[in-house]
Coordinates of C-alpha atoms and ligand atoms in Angstrom, one line a residue:
R1 CA 33.6 -73.3 -20.8
K2 CA 34.1 -75.0 -17.5
R3 CA 31.1 -77.0 -16.6
D4 CA 31.3 -78.6 -13.3
G5 CA 33.6 -76.2 -11.4
K6 CA 31.3 -74.0 -9.4
N7 CA 34.1 -71.5 -8.6
G8 CA 35.1 -71.4 -12.3
A9 CA 31.5 -70.5 -13.4
Q10 CA 31.2 -67.9 -10.7
V11 CA 34.1 -66.0 -12.2
Y12 CA 32.7 -65.7 -15.7
D13 CA 28.9 -65.9 -15.4
P14 CA 27.1 -64.8 -12.2
S15 CA 23.8 -66.2 -13.5
M16 CA 25.3 -69.5 -14.2
T17 CA 26.4 -69.8 -10.7
D18 CA 22.9 -69.7 -9.2
K19 CA 21.9 -72.4 -11.8
T20 CA 25.0 -74.4 -11.2
R21 CA 24.7 -74.4 -7.5
R22 CA 20.9 -75.0 -7.5
R23 CA 21.8 -78.1 -9.8
A24 CA 24.3 -79.4 -7.5
E25 CA 22.0 -79.0 -4.6
I26 CA 19.2 -80.9 -6.3
E27 CA 22.0 -83.5 -7.2
D28 CA 22.7 -83.7 -3.5
F29 CA 19.1 -83.9 -2.6
I30 CA 18.5 -86.7 -5.0
E31 CA 21.4 -88.9 -3.8
A32 CA 20.5 -88.1 -0.3
G33 CA 16.9 -88.9 -1.0
L34 CA 17.8 -92.3 -2.4
A35 CA 20.1 -93.2 0.3
N36 CA 17.9 -92.0 3.2
D37 CA 14.6 -93.0 1.7
W38 CA 13.1 -89.4 1.2
L39 CA 11.5 -90.2 -2.0
D40 CA 7.8 -91.2 -1.9
A41 CA 4.7 -91.4 -4.2
Y42 CA 1.9 -89.0 -3.6
F43 CA -1.5 -89.8 -4.9
Q44 CA -4.2 -87.8 -6.7
P45 CA -7.6 -89.5 -7.3
L46 CA -8.8 -89.9 -10.9
I47 CA -12.6 -89.5 -11.0
N48 CA -15.3 -90.8 -13.3
L49 CA -16.9 -87.4 -14.2
T50 CA -20.4 -89.0 -14.7
T51 CA -20.5 -90.9 -11.3
G52 CA -18.0 -88.8 -9.2
Q53 CA -16.4 -92.2 -8.2
I54 CA -12.6 -92.9 -8.1
V55 CA -11.4 -95.0 -11.0
G56 CA -7.7 -94.9 -10.1
F57 CA -5.0 -92.7 -8.7
E58 CA -2.0 -91.0 -10.4
A59 CA 1.2 -91.4 -8.5
L60 CA 3.3 -88.3 -8.2
L61 CA 7.0 -88.2 -7.0
R62 CA 7.8 -86.1 -3.9
L63 CA 11.1 -85.8 -2.2
I64 CA 10.4 -85.0 1.4
H65 CA 13.5 -83.3 2.7
P66 CA 13.9 -83.3 6.4
T67 CA 14.5 -79.6 6.7
R68 CA 13.3 -78.2 3.3
G69 CA 10.0 -79.8 3.3
V70 CA 8.2 -81.4 0.4
L71 CA 10.0 -80.7 -3.0
P72 CA 7.8 -81.0 -6.1
P73 CA 9.1 -83.2 -8.9
A74 CA 9.7 -80.8 -12.0
E75 CA 13.1 -79.7 -10.9
I76 CA 14.2 -83.2 -9.6
I77 CA 13.2 -85.0 -12.7
S78 CA 14.8 -82.7 -15.0
V79 CA 18.0 -82.8 -13.3
A80 CA 17.7 -86.5 -12.8
E81 CA 17.2 -87.1 -16.5
D82 CA 20.5 -85.0 -17.2
T83 CA 22.5 -87.0 -14.8
G84 CA 20.8 -90.5 -15.3
S85 CA 19.7 -90.9 -11.7
I86 CA 16.2 -90.8 -13.2
I87 CA 16.5 -94.7 -13.6
R88 CA 17.1 -95.1 -9.9
I89 CA 14.4 -92.7 -8.9
G90 CA 12.0 -94.3 -11.3
N91 CA 12.5 -97.9 -9.9
R92 CA 12.2 -96.6 -6.3
M93 CA 9.1 -94.6 -7.3
L94 CA 7.5 -97.6 -9.2
D95 CA 8.0 -99.9 -6.2
K96 CA 6.7 -97.3 -3.6
A97 CA 3.7 -96.4 -5.9
V98 CA 2.6 -100.0 -6.3
A99 CA 3.2 -101.1 -2.7
H100 CA 1.1 -98.0 -1.5
F101 CA -1.5 -98.6 -4.2
A102 CA -1.9 -102.4 -3.3
R103 CA -2.6 -101.6 0.3
M104 CA -4.8 -98.7 -0.3
V105 CA -7.2 -100.6 -2.7
K106 CA -7.4 -103.6 -0.4
D107 CA -8.1 -101.3 2.7
Q108 CA -10.6 -99.3 0.8
D109 CA -12.2 -101.9 -1.1
L110 CA -11.6 -100.6 -4.6
P111 CA -11.0 -103.6 -6.6
D112 CA -11.1 -102.1 -10.0
A113 CA -9.0 -99.0 -9.3
Y114 CA -5.8 -98.5 -11.0
V115 CA -2.5 -96.6 -10.4
A116 CA -0.9 -94.4 -13.2
I117 CA 2.7 -93.9 -12.9
N118 CA 4.8 -91.3 -14.9
F119 CA 7.7 -92.7 -17.0
S120 CA 10.6 -90.6 -18.4
S121 CA 11.7 -91.5 -21.8
L122 CA 15.0 -92.8 -20.5
Q123 CA 13.0 -95.5 -18.6
I124 CA 11.5 -96.9 -21.6
E125 CA 14.3 -99.5 -22.1
P126 CA 14.4 -103.3 -22.8
G127 CA 14.5 -104.3 -19.1
L128 CA 11.2 -102.4 -18.4
P129 CA 8.6 -105.1 -19.2
A130 CA 10.2 -107.6 -16.9
R131 CA 10.5 -105.0 -14.1
L132 CA 7.0 -104.0 -14.1
A133 CA 6.0 -107.7 -14.2
T134 CA 8.2 -108.2 -11.2
V135 CA 6.8 -105.2 -9.1
I136 CA 3.3 -106.4 -10.1
E137 CA 3.7 -110.0 -8.9
R138 CA 5.6 -108.8 -5.7
H139 CA 2.7 -106.7 -4.7
G140 CA 0.0 -108.9 -5.9
I141 CA -1.9 -106.5 -8.2
R142 CA -3.5 -107.1 -11.8
P143 CA -1.5 -106.1 -14.6
D144 CA -4.2 -104.0 -15.9
A145 CA -4.3 -102.1 -12.6
L146 CA -0.9 -100.4 -13.7
V147 CA -1.2 -97.7 -16.2
V148 CA 2.2 -96.3 -17.8
E149 CA 2.1 -92.7 -18.4
I150 CA 4.2 -91.5 -21.1
T151 CA 4.5 -88.2 -22.9
E152 CA 5.2 -87.5 -26.7
A153 CA 8.9 -87.1 -25.9
V154 CA 8.8 -90.9 -25.6
L155 CA 7.2 -91.6 -28.9
M156 CA 9.1 -88.8 -30.7
Q157 CA 12.3 -90.9 -30.5
D158 CA 11.0 -92.8 -33.5
N159 CA 13.0 -95.8 -32.2
P160 CA 11.6 -99.2 -33.2
E161 CA 13.1 -100.5 -29.9
V162 CA 10.5 -98.2 -28.1
S163 CA 7.4 -99.4 -29.8
Q164 CA 8.5 -102.9 -29.2
I165 CA 8.9 -102.3 -25.4
L166 CA 5.5 -100.4 -25.3
G167 CA 4.0 -103.4 -27.2
Q168 CA 5.3 -105.9 -24.7
I169 CA 4.1 -103.8 -21.7
R170 CA 0.6 -103.8 -23.4
K171 CA 0.7 -107.4 -24.2
Y172 CA 1.5 -108.3 -20.5
G173 CA -1.7 -106.4 -19.6
C174 CA -0.6 -103.1 -18.4
R175 CA -2.2 -100.1 -20.1
L176 CA -0.7 -97.0 -21.7
A177 CA -1.7 -93.4 -21.2
L178 CA -0.5 -90.5 -23.3
D179 CA 0.2 -87.5 -20.9
D180 CA -0.1 -83.8 -21.6
F181 CA -2.0 -84.6 -24.8
G182 CA -2.2 -81.5 -27.1
T183 CA 1.0 -79.9 -25.9
G184 CA 3.4 -81.4 -28.3
Y185 CA 4.0 -80.9 -32.0
S186 CA 2.0 -83.8 -33.5
S187 CA -0.1 -85.5 -30.8
L188 CA -2.6 -86.8 -33.3
S189 CA 0.0 -88.5 -35.5
Y190 CA 1.1 -90.6 -32.5
L191 CA -2.4 -91.9 -31.9
N192 CA -2.2 -93.6 -35.3
R193 CA 1.2 -95.1 -34.8
F194 CA 1.2 -96.1 -31.1
P195 CA -1.7 -98.1 -29.5
V196 CA -2.4 -96.2 -26.2
D197 CA -5.4 -97.0 -24.0
I198 CA -5.8 -93.4 -22.2
I199 CA -5.5 -89.9 -23.4
K200 CA -4.8 -87.3 -20.8
V201 CA -5.7 -83.7 -22.0
D202 CA -3.4 -81.1 -20.8
Q203 CA -4.5 -78.8 -18.0
S204 CA -3.6 -75.7 -20.2
F205 CA -6.8 -76.7 -22.2
I206 CA -9.0 -77.1 -19.2
R207 CA -7.9 -73.8 -17.8
A208 CA -8.7 -72.1 -21.0
L209 CA -12.2 -73.5 -21.1
T210 CA -13.5 -70.9 -18.6
A211 CA -11.1 -68.3 -19.4
G212 CA -13.6 -66.4 -21.7
G213 CA -13.7 -65.0 -25.1
E214 CA -12.1 -66.5 -28.2
V215 CA -9.8 -68.6 -26.2
Y216 CA -12.8 -70.3 -24.5
D217 CA -14.4 -71.2 -27.9
K218 CA -11.3 -72.6 -29.5
S219 CA -10.3 -74.7 -26.4
R220 CA -13.9 -76.0 -26.2
M221 CA -13.6 -77.2 -29.8
L222 CA -10.2 -78.6 -29.1
V223 CA -11.2 -80.7 -26.3
E224 CA -14.5 -81.7 -27.9
G225 CA -12.6 -82.9 -30.8
I226 CA -10.0 -84.6 -28.9
A227 CA -12.7 -86.5 -27.0
T228 CA -14.3 -87.5 -30.2
I229 CA -11.2 -88.8 -32.0
S230 CA -10.2 -90.5 -28.7
H231 CA -13.3 -92.5 -28.5
K232 CA -13.3 -93.4 -32.0
M233 CA -9.9 -94.9 -31.3
A234 CA -11.4 -96.7 -28.2
C235 CA -9.3 -94.5 -25.7
T236 CA -10.5 -93.1 -22.5
V237 CA -10.3 -89.4 -22.0
I238 CA -9.1 -87.9 -19.0
A239 CA -8.9 -84.1 -18.2
E240 CA -6.1 -82.7 -16.1
G241 CA -6.2 -79.8 -13.5
I242 CA -9.9 -79.6 -13.1
E243 CA -10.2 -76.9 -10.4
T244 CA -13.9 -75.7 -10.8
Q245 CA -17.5 -77.3 -10.7
E246 CA -18.1 -75.3 -14.1
Q247 CA -15.0 -76.8 -15.7
W248 CA -16.4 -80.4 -14.4
R249 CA -19.8 -79.6 -15.9
I250 CA -18.4 -78.4 -19.4
L251 CA -16.1 -81.4 -19.7
L252 CA -18.9 -83.8 -18.8
E253 CA -21.1 -82.3 -21.6
M254 CA -18.3 -82.7 -24.1
G255 CA -18.1 -86.5 -23.3
V256 CA -14.8 -86.5 -21.4
D257 CA -14.7 -89.6 -19.3
C258 CA -12.6 -89.0 -16.4
G259 CA -10.8 -86.2 -14.7
Q260 CA -8.2 -85.2 -11.9
G261 CA -7.6 -81.8 -10.3
Y262 CA -7.8 -79.8 -7.0
L263 CA -11.5 -79.7 -7.2
F264 CA -11.5 -83.4 -6.2
S265 CA -8.3 -83.6 -4.3
R266 CA -4.6 -82.4 -4.4
P267 CA -2.0 -85.3 -4.7
L268 CA -1.7 -86.5 -0.9
P269 CA 0.4 -88.9 0.8
A270 CA -1.3 -92.4 0.6
H271 CA -2.3 -92.5 4.4
E272 CA -3.9 -88.9 4.1
L273 CA -5.9 -89.8 1.1
E274 CA -7.0 -93.0 2.8
A275 CA -8.3 -90.9 5.7
L276 CA -10.1 -88.7 3.3
M277 CA -11.7 -91.7 1.5
Q278 CA -12.8 -93.1 4.9
S279 CA -14.4 -89.7 5.7
D280 CA -16.3 -89.9 2.2
I281 CA -15.1 -86.4 1.3
V282 CA -13.4 -87.7 -2.0
H283 CA -15.9 -90.5 -2.9
Ligands
C2E1 P1 1.9 -84.5 -14.9 O1 2.3 -85.8 -15.0 O2 1.2 -83.7 -16.0 O3 1.2 -84.5 -13.5 C1 0.0 -83.7 -13.1 C2 0.5 -82.3 -12.4 O4 -0.6 -81.4 -12.3 C3 1.1 -82.6 -11.0 O5 2.0 -81.8 -10.6 C4 -0.2 -82.3 -10.3 O6 0.0 -81.9 -8.9 C5 -0.7 -81.1 -10.9 N1 -2.2 -80.9 -10.7 C6 -3.1 -81.8 -10.6 N2 -4.4 -81.2 -10.4 C7 -4.1 -79.8 -10.6 C8 -5.1 -78.6 -10.5 O7 -6.1 -78.9 -10.4 N3 -4.5 -77.4 -10.8 C9 -3.0 -77.3 -11.0 N4 -2.6 -76.2 -11.2 N5 -2.3 -78.4 -10.9 C10 -2.6 -79.7 -10.8 P2 3.4 -82.2 -9.9 O8 3.1 -83.4 -9.0 O9 4.2 -81.1 -9.4 O10 4.2 -82.9 -11.2 C11 4.6 -82.2 -12.1 C12 5.2 -83.0 -13.3 O11 6.4 -83.8 -12.8 C13 4.2 -84.3 -13.7 O12 3.2 -83.5 -14.5 C14 5.2 -85.0 -14.5 O13 5.5 -84.7 -15.7 C15 6.3 -85.1 -13.5 N6 6.5 -86.2 -12.6 C16 5.8 -86.3 -11.4 N7 6.0 -87.5 -10.7 C17 6.8 -88.1 -11.6 C18 7.5 -89.4 -11.8 O14 7.6 -90.3 -10.7 N8 8.3 -89.8 -12.8 C19 8.5 -88.8 -13.8 N9 9.2 -89.3 -14.9 N10 7.8 -87.7 -13.8 C20 7.1 -87.3 -12.8
CA2 CA1 1.3 -87.6 -15.6
CA3 CA1 0.0 -84.3 -17.6
CA4 CA1 3.4 -82.6 -17.5

């Protein structure tokens, strides 16, 4: 089958046309975004569920298109992983996120806060530890102020090189977070094999906590179990996607350490988040 010929695909498979066209459009956005500096890091605060204080921020990729507005990352990341442009996007994102973060914590006087940045499995390559060190030194933050968020997909590769790279990153002083925990095939087995510092419980579990009925009970047990195991392994537990006070209360009862979600704040441009913090809405 003809892959890159848009017109060819159109003749044979109309549904393919839309996908192909959309994909080409996203590829154009990515290249234009890299060339014109449309990529930026938005920030969502990570909250200590006991104190309500900010412990850190997750940096989330946004492509700010001059006419299309803000494009969310999911589609961009998946296209970029296919074409390989994820490496350039990831490098750009890393620098932007740490630059904003360094300024933000200085201005807001948050000396202990950290920034969590998402890394695609393709980015876990031998040059990464040195790249992280360069960016950290350039912006003058502590190594332990940077958290590398990876998903099971990274660990699933079962590549000794990957564990070596992750080991180097931790040895340098950065921390590792396992993202979307509980959504993969064998999340628990990875806890055994890879040293991670932070476990992020996927938002699907958090949503189910207040869904009612049997789902509620099972999710409750699962989240509680994850929290217990994580603590036994000396990991911090973060719940994703907290939208209600009730979810906050339940998670706190279960011993979950930290959380993020629309209840506290949506992901925002650094300057908007700073304005919010000044007005004490988030704090
Ligand atoms: P993620 O790492 O699991 O990020 C959390 C996602 O949940 C974010 O979506 C965030 O906006 C959303 N979220 C936070 N709180 C709530 C809530 O209370 N309710 C709901 N419904 N959603 C909430 P976003 O920003 O669209 O990012 C989607 C995914 O794209 C991320 O999921 C991550 O997998 C990927 N991603 C984002 N930025 C990057 C990046 O710089 N590099 C890589 N490789 N992936 C990224
Ligand atoms: Ca994440
Ligand atoms: Ca996640
Ligand atoms: Ca995700």
